[in-house]
Tab-separated table of C-alpha atoms and ligand atoms in Angstrom:
chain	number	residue	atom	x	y	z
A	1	UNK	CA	37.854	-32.566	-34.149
A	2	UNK	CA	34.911	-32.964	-36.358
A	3	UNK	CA	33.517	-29.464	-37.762
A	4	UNK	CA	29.915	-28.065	-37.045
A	5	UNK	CA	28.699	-29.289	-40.260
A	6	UNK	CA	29.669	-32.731	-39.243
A	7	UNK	CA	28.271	-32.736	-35.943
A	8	UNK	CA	24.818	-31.187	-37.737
A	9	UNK	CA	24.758	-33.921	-40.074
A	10	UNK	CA	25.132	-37.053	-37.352
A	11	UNK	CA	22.582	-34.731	-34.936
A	12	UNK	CA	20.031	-35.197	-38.016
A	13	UNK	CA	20.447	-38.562	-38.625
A	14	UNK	CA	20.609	-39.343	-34.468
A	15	UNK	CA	17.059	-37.667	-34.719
A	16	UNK	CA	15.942	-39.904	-37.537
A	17	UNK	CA	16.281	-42.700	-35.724
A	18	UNK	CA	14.722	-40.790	-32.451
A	19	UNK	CA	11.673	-39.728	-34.750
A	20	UNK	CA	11.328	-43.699	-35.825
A	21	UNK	CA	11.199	-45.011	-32.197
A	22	UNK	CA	9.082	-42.158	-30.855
A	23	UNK	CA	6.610	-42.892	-33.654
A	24	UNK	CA	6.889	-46.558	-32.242
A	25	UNK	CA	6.745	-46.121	-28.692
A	26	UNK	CA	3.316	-43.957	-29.166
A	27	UNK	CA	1.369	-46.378	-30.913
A	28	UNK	CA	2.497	-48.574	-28.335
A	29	UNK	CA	0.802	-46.015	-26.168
A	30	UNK	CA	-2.451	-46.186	-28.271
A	31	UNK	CA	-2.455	-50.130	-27.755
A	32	UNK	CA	-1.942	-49.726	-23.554
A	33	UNK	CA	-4.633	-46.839	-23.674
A	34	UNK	CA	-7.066	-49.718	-25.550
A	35	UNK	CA	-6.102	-51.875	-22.786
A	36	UNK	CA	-6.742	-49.680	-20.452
A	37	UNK	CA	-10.288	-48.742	-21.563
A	38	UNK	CA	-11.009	-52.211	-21.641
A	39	UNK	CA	-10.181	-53.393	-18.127
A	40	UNK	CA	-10.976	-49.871	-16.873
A	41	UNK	CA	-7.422	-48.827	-15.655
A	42	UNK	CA	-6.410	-45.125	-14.618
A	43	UNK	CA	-3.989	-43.445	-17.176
A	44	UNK	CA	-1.354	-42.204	-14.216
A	45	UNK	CA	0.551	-45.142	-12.782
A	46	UNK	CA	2.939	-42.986	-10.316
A	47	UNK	CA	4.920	-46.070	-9.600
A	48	UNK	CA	5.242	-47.724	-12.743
A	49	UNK	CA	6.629	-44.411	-14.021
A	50	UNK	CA	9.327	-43.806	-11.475
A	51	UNK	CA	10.122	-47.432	-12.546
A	52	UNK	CA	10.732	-46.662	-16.000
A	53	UNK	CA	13.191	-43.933	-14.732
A	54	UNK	CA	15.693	-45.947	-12.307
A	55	UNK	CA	15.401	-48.837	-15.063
A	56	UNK	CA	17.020	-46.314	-17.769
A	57	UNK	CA	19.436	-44.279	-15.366
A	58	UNK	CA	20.589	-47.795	-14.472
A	59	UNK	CA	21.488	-48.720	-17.988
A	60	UNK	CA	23.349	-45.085	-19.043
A	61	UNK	CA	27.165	-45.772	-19.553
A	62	UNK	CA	27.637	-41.881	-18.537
A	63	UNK	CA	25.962	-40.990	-15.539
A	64	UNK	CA	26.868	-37.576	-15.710
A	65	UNK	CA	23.179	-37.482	-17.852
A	66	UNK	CA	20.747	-39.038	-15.302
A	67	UNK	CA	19.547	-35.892	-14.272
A	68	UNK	CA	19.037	-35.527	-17.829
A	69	UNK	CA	17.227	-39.006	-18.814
A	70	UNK	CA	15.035	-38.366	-15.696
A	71	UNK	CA	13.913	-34.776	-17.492
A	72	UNK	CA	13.337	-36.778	-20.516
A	73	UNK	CA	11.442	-39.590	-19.524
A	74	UNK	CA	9.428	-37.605	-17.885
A	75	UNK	CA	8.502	-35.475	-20.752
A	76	UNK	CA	8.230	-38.803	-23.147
A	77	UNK	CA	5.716	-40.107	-20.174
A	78	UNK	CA	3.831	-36.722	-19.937
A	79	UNK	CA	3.758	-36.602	-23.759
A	80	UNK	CA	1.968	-40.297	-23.650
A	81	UNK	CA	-0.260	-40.278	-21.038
A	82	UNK	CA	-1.975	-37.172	-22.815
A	83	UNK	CA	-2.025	-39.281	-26.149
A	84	UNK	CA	-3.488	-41.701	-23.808
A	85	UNK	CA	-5.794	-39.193	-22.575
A	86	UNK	CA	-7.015	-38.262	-25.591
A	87	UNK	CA	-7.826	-41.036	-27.245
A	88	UNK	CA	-9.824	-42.200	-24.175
A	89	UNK	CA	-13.661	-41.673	-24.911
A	90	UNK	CA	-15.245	-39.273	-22.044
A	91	UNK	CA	-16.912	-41.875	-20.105
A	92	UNK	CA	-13.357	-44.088	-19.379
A	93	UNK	CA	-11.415	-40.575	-19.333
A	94	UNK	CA	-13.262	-40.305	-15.908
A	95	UNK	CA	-11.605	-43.068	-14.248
A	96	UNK	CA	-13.092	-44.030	-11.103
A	97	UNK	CA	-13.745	-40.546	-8.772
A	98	UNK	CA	-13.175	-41.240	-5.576
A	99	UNK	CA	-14.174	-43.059	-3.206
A	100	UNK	CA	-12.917	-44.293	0.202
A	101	UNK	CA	-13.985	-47.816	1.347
A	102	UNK	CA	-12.724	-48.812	4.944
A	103	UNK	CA	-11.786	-45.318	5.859
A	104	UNK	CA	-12.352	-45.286	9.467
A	105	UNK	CA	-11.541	-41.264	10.301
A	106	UNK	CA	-9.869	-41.475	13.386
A	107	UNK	CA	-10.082	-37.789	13.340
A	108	UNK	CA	-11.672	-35.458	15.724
A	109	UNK	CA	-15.305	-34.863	14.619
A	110	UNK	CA	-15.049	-31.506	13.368
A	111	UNK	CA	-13.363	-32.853	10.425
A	112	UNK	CA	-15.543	-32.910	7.501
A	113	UNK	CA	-15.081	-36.191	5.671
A	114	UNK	CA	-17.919	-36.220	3.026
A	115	UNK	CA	-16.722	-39.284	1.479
A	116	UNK	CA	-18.659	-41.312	-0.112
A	117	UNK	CA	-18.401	-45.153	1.259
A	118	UNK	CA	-19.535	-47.413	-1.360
A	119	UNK	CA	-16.903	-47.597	-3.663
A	120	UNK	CA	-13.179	-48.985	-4.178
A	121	UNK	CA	-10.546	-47.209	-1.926
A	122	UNK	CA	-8.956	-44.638	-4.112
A	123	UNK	CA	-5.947	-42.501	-2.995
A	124	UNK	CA	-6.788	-39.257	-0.651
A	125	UNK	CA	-5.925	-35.559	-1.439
A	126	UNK	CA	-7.054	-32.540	0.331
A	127	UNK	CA	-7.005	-29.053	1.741
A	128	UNK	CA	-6.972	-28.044	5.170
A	129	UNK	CA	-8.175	-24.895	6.018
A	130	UNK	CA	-10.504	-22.826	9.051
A	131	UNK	CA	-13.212	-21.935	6.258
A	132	UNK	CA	-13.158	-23.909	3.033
A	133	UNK	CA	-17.322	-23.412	1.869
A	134	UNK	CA	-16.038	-21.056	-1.344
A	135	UNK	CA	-12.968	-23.438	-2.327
A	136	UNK	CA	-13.016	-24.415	-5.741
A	137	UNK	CA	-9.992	-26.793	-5.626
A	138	UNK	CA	-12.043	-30.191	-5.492
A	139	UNK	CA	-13.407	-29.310	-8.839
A	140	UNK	CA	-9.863	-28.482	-10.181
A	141	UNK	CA	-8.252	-31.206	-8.646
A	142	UNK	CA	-11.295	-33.681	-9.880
A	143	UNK	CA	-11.156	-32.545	-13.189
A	144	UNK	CA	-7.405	-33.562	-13.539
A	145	UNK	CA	-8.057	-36.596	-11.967
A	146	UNK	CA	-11.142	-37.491	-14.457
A	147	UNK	CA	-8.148	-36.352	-17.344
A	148	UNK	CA	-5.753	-38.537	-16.496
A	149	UNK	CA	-8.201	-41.448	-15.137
A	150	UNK	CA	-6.610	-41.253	-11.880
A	151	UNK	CA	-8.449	-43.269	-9.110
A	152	UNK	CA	-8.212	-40.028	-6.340
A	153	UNK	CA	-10.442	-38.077	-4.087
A	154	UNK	CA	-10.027	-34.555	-2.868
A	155	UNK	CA	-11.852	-33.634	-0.261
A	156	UNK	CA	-12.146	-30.379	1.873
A	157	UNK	CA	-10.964	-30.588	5.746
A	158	UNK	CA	-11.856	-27.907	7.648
A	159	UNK	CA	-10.286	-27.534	11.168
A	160	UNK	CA	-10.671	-25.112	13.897
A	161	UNK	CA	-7.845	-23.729	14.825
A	162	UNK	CA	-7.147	-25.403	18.590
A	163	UNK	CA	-7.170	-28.395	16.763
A	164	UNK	CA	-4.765	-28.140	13.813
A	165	UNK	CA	-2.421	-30.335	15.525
A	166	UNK	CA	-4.242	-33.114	16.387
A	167	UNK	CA	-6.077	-33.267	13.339
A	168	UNK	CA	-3.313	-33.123	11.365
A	169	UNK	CA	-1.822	-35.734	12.102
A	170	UNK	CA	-4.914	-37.724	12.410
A	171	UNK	CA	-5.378	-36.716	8.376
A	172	UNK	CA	-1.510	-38.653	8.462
A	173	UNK	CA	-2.221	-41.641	10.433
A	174	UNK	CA	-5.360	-41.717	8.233
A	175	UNK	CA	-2.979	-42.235	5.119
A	176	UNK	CA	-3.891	-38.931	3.496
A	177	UNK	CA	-1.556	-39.247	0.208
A	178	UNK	CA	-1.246	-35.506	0.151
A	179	UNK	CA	-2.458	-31.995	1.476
A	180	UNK	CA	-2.756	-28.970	0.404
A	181	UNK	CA	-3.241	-25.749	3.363
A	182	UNK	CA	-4.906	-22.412	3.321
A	183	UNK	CA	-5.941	-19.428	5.921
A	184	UNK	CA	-5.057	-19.490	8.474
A	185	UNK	CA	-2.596	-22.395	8.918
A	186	UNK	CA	0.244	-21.791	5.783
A	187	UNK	CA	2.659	-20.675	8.866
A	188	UNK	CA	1.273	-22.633	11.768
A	189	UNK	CA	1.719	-26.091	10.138
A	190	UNK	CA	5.400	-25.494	9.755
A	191	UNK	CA	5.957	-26.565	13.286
A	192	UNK	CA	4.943	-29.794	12.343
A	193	UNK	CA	6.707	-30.743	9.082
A	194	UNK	CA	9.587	-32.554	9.418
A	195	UNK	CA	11.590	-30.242	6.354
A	196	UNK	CA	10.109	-27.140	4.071
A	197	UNK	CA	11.439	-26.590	0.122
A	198	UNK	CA	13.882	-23.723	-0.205
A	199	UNK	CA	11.110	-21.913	-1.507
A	200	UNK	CA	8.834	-22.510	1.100
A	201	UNK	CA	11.608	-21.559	3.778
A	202	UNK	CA	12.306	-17.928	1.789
A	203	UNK	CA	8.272	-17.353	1.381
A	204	UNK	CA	7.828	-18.654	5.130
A	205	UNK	CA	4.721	-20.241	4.233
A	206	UNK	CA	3.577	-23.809	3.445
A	207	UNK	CA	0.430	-24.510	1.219
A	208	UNK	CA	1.448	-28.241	-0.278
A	209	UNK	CA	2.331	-30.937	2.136
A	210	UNK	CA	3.822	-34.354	0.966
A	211	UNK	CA	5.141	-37.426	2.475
A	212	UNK	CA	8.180	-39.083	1.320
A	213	UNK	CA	10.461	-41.735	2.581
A	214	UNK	CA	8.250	-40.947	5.756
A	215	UNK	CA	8.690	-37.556	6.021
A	216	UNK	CA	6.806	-34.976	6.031
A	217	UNK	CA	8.180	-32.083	3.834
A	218	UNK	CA	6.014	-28.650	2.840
A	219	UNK	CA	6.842	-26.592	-0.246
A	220	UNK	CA	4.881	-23.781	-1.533
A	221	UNK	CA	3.149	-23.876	-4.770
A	222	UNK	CA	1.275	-20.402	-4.997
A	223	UNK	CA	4.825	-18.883	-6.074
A	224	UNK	CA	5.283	-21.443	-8.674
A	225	UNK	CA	1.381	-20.720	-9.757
A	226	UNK	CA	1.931	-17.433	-9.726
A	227	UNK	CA	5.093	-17.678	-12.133
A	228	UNK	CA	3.253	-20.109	-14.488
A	229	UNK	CA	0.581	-17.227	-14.660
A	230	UNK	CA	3.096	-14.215	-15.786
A	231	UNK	CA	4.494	-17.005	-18.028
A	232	UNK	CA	0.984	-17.898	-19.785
A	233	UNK	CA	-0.366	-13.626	-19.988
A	234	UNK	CA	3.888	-12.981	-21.635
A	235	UNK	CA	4.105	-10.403	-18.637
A	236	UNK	CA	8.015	-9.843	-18.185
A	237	UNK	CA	9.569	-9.690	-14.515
A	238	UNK	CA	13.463	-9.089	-15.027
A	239	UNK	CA	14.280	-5.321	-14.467
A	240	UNK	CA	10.838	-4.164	-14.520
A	241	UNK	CA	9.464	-2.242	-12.084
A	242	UNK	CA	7.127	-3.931	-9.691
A	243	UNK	CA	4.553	-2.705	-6.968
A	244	UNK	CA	2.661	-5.028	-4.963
A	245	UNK	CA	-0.827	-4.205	-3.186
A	246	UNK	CA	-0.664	-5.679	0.558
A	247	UNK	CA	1.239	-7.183	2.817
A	248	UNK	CA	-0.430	-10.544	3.855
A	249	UNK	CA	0.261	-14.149	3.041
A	250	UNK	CA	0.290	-14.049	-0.759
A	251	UNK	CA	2.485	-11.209	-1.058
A	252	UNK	CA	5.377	-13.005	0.267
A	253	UNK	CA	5.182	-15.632	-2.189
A	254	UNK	CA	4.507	-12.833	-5.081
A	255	UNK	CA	7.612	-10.960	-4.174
A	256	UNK	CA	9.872	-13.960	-3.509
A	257	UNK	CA	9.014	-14.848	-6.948
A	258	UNK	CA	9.773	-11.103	-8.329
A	259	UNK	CA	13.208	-11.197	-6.320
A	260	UNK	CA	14.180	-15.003	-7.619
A	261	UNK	CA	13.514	-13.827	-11.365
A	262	UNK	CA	15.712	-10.030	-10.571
A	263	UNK	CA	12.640	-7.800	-11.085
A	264	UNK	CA	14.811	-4.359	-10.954
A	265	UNK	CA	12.917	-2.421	-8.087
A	266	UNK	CA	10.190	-4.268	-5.748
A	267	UNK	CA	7.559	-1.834	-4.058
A	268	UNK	CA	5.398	-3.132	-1.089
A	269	UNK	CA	2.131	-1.230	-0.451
A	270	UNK	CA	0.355	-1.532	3.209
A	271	UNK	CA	-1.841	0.669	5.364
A	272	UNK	CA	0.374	-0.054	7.868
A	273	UNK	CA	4.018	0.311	7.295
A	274	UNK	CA	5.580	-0.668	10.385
A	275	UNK	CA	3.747	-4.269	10.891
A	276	UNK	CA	4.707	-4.884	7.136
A	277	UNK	CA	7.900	-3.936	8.198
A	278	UNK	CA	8.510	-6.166	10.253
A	279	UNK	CA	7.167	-9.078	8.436
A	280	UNK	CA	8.746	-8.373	5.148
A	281	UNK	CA	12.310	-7.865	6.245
A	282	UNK	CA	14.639	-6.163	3.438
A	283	UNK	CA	11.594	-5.121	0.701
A	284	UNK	CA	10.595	-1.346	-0.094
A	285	UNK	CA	7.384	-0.513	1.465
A	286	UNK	CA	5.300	2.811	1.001
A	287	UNK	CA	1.901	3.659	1.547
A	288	UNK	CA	-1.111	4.259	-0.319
A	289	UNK	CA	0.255	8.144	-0.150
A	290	UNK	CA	3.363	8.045	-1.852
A	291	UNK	CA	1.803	5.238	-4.369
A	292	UNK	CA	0.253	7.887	-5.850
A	293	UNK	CA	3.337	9.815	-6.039
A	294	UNK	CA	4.874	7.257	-8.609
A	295	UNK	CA	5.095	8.334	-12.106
A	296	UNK	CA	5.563	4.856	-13.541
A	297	UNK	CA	5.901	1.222	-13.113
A	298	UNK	CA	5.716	-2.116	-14.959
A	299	UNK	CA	3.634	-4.391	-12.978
A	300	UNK	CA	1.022	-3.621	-10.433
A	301	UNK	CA	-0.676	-7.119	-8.577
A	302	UNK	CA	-3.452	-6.751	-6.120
A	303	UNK	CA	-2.407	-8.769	-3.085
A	304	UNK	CA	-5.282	-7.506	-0.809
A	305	UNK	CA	-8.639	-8.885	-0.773
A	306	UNK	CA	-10.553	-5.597	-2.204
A	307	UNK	CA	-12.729	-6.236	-5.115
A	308	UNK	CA	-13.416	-10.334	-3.960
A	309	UNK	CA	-16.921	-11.838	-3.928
A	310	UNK	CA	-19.418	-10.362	-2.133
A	311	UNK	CA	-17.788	-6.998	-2.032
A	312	UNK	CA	-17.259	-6.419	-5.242
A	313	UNK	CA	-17.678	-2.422	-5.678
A	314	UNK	CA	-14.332	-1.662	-4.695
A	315	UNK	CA	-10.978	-1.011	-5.654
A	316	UNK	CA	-7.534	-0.968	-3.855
A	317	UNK	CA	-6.365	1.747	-6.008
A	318	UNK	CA	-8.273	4.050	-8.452
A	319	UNK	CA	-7.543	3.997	-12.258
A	320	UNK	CA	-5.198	7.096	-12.470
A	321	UNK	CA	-2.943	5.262	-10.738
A	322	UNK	CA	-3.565	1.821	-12.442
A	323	UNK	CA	-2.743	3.730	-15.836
A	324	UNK	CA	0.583	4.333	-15.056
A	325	UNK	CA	1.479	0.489	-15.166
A	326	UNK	CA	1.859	-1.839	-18.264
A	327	UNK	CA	0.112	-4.663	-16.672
A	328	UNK	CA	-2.349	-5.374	-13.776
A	329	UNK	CA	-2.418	-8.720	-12.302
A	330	UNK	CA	-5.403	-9.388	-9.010
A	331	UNK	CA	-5.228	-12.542	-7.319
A	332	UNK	CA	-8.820	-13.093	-7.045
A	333	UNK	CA	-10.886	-14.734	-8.953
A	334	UNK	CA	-13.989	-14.523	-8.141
A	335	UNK	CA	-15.198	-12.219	-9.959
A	336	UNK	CA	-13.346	-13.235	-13.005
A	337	UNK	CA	-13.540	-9.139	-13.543
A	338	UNK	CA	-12.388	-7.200	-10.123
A	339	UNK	CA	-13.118	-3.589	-10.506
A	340	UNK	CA	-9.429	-3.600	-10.532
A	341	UNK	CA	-8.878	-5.296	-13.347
A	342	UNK	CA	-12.582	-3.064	-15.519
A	343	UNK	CA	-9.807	-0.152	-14.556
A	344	UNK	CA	-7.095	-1.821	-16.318
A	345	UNK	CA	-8.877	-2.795	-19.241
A	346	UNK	CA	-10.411	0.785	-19.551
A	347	UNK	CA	-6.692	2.302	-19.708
A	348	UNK	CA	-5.891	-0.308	-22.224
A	349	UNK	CA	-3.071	-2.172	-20.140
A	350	UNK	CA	-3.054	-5.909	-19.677
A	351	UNK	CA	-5.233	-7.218	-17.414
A	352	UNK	CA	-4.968	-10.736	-15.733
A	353	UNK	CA	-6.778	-12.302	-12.625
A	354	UNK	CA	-5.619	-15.243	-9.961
A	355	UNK	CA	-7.567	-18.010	-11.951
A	356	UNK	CA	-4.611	-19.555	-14.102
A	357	UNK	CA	-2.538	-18.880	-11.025
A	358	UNK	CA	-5.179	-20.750	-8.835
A	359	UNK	CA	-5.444	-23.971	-11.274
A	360	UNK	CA	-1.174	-23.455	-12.070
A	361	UNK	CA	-0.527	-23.976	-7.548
A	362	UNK	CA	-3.258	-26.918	-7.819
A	363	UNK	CA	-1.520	-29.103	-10.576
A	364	UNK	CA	2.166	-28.413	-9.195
A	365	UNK	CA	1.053	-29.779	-5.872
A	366	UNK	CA	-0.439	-32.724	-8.233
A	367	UNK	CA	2.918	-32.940	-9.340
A	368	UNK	CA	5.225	-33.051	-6.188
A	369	UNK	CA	2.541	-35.478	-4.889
A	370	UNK	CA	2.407	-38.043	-7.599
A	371	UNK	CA	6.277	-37.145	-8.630
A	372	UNK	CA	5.562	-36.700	-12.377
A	373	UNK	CA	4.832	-33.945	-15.103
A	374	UNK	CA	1.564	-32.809	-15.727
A	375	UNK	CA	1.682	-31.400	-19.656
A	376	UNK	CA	1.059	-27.753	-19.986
A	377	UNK	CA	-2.439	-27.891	-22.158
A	378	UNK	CA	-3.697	-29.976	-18.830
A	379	UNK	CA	-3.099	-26.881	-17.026
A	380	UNK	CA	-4.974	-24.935	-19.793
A	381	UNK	CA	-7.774	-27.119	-20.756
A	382	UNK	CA	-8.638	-27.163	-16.841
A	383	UNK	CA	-8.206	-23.645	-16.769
A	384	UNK	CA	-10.766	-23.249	-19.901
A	385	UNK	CA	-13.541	-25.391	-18.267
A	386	UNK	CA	-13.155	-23.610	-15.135
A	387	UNK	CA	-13.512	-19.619	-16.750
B	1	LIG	P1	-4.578	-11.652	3.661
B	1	LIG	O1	-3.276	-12.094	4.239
B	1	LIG	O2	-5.806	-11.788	4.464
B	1	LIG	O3	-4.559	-10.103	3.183
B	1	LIG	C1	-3.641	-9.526	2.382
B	1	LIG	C2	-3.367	-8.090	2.740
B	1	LIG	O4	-4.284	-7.242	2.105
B	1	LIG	C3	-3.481	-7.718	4.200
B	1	LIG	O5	-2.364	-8.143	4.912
B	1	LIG	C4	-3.601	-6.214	4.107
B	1	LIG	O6	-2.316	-5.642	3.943
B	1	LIG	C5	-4.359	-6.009	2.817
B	1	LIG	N1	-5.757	-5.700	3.077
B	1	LIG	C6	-6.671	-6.453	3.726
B	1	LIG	N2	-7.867	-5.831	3.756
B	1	LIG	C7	-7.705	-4.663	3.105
B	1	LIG	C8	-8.548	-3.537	2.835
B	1	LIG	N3	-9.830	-3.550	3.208
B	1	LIG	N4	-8.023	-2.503	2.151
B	1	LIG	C9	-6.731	-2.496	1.745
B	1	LIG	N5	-5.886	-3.504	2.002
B	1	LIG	C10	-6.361	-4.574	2.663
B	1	LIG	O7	-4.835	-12.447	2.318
B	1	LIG	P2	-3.838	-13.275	1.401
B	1	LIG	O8	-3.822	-14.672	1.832
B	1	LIG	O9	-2.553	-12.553	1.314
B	1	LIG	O10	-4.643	-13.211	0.015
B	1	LIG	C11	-4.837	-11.985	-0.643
B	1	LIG	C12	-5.747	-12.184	-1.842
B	1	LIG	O11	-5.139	-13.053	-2.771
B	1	LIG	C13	-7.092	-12.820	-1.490
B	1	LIG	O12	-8.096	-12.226	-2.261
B	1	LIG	C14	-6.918	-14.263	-1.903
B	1	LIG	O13	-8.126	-14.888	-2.256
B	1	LIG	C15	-6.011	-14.115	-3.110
B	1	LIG	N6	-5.194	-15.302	-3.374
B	1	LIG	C16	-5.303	-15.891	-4.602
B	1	LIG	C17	-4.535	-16.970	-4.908
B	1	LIG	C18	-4.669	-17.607	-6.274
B	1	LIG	O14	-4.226	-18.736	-6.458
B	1	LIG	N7	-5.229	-16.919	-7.240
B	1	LIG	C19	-3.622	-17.499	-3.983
B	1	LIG	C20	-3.506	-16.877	-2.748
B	1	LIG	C21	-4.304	-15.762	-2.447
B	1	LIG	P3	-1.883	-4.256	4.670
B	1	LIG	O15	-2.459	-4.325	6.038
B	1	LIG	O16	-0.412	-4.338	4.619
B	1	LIG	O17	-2.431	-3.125	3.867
């Protein structure tokens, strides 16, 4: 058996080569992205790139490593198209937004389709929700697609709630490409998927919808925001001690994600112990009374909706009790500053709101929907333009 120094040595020159044909394969990347310019062609070609994945898998001698040339490729692709990106001046970097020739809704009228009908049919995204007027997610998911040049649409469907059903699967039969859900219907619409994510299944709520080999399969993308946002503001999970403010929708995505990376203790705050009880089967829950018994914790996120746009003046908890945490995470986002969060900062602890996590659920439904990698600075640069 060779020794380590060996094995170093044909590594290095392995990567020499590697370097060489990486170096080759991006300025092949520079000559596609003048091509594309020229004959005005999106960046993202979905199928192309799932292409370029079978064609290698099919041509490894050990298939023990396809999972691991998929992972690859799809870095080397996600590494390109934002070379491509980048050297696309801002007009072309736009692609074509939207918009939807021939789209005939044969959805019930109380389905807001504000498409525009002049140009070339581009693909469809959405969100489906009862009130969507505040949603900001057409301007993050239109900014992504103007990055990447992608030829897409996102518009806002808002249903009432008799009609999820039918409208629903009208959005389906329409050829929506992909959907994303909100209050009130992230445990309703379960009834009509056809499989959930494991995640999805442990959260019990849906808020990304895609459709694959014609089915219809939900996952759950706030948790894996929510991750990529403790990730991006360095805030630690394992064995730290965790309390969570409220016991609604986005708390059970929150603590799933604090259980799956073996936060040490998991506190659940509610007004009303015995409902949260019985919705959050197996998790610690106090109330606002013994919260202020604690001496100490790690991580403290606001769950509830105190502090959010218009009623900004208030807090869920006061800032003795914030103090005693090294880090306060709020969902909202509007404000950018919750009063919340002024507490935080004023007892010097780390402060983050929902934003990254908001932008971080939007580009991994982007993801599942168009089965690809969206690079990391993406996520930032969107994030950027949008504080
Ligand atoms: P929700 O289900 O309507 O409410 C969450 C919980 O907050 C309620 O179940 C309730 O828990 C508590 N609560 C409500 N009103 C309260 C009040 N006046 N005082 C104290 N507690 C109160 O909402 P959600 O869907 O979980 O969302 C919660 C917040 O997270 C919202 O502000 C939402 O905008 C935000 N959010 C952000 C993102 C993001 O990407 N950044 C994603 C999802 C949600 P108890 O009855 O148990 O006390």
């Amino acid at each position: 058996m060779k020794d380590l120094e060996e094995l170093r040595e044909e590594i290095d020159t392995i990567d020499k080569q590697l370097v060489a044909l990486f170096e080759k394969r991006m300025e092949a990347v520079l000559d596609v992205a003048k091509y594309k310019i020229k004959n005005s062609i999106p960046i993202l070609n979905a199928e192309r790139e799932k292409q370029v994945i079978e064609k290698n898998i099919r041509i490894l001698k050990n298939k023990e490593f396809s999972n691991a040339v998929e992972d690859f490729f799809k870095s080397v692709m996600s590494i390109s198209r934002n070379l491509e990106a980048h050297n696309m001046p801002d007009d072309k970097n736009i692609g074509k937004q939207s918009n939807i020739e021939n789209f005939e809704p044969k959805i019930e009228d109380n389905v807001k389709i504000e498409a525009d009908k002049t140009q070339t049919k581009s693909t469809l995204f959405g969100l489906i929700g009862e009130k969507l007027g505040h949603s900001i997610s057409p301007a993050i998911h239109s900014k992504l697609y103007k990055i990447l040049g992608m030829n897409a649409v996102y518009e806002l469907f808002e249903i009432e709630k008799k009609k999820l059903e039918v409208n629903f699967k009208a959005l389906i039969a329409n050829g929506v490409k992909g959907l994303n859900v909100t209050i009130p219907y992230k445990v309703d619409i379960i009834k009509y998927l056809d499989e959930i994510s494991v995640e999805a299944d442990k959260i019990g709520a849906v808020n990304t919808i895609c459709f694959k080999n014609g089915k219809v399969i939900g996952h759950n993308t706030d948790y894996h925001g929510f991750g990529k946002m403790l990730e991006k503001n360095n805030i630690p999970v394992k064995n730290k001690k965790i309390v969570v403010l409220g016991a609604g929708g986005a708390a059970k995505a929150v603590i799933q994600y604090f259980i799956d990376n073996n936060a040490k203790d998991i506190l659940l705050v509610s007004r009303d112990k015995k409902k949260a009880a019985e919705n959050f089967k197996g998790t610690k829950i106090i109330d606002y009374d013994e919260l202020k018994a604690l001496e100490q914790g790690d991580v403290i996120v606001n769950c509830t909706p105190c502090g959010m746009y218009p009623k900004t003046e208030i807090s869920p908890v006061d800032e003795n009790c914030i103090g005693k945490f090294s880090s306060a995470v709020d969902l909202i986002y509007n404000p950018k500053e919750t009063l919340f969060l002024k507490y935080a900062k004023e007892k010097g602890i780390k402060a983050v709101n929902g934003l990254y996590m908001l932008v971080g659920q939007a580009i991994a439904a982007e993801e599942l929907w168009n089965d690809s990698t969206i690079d990391e600075n993406i996520v930032d640069k969107i994030y950027q333009e949008l504080l």
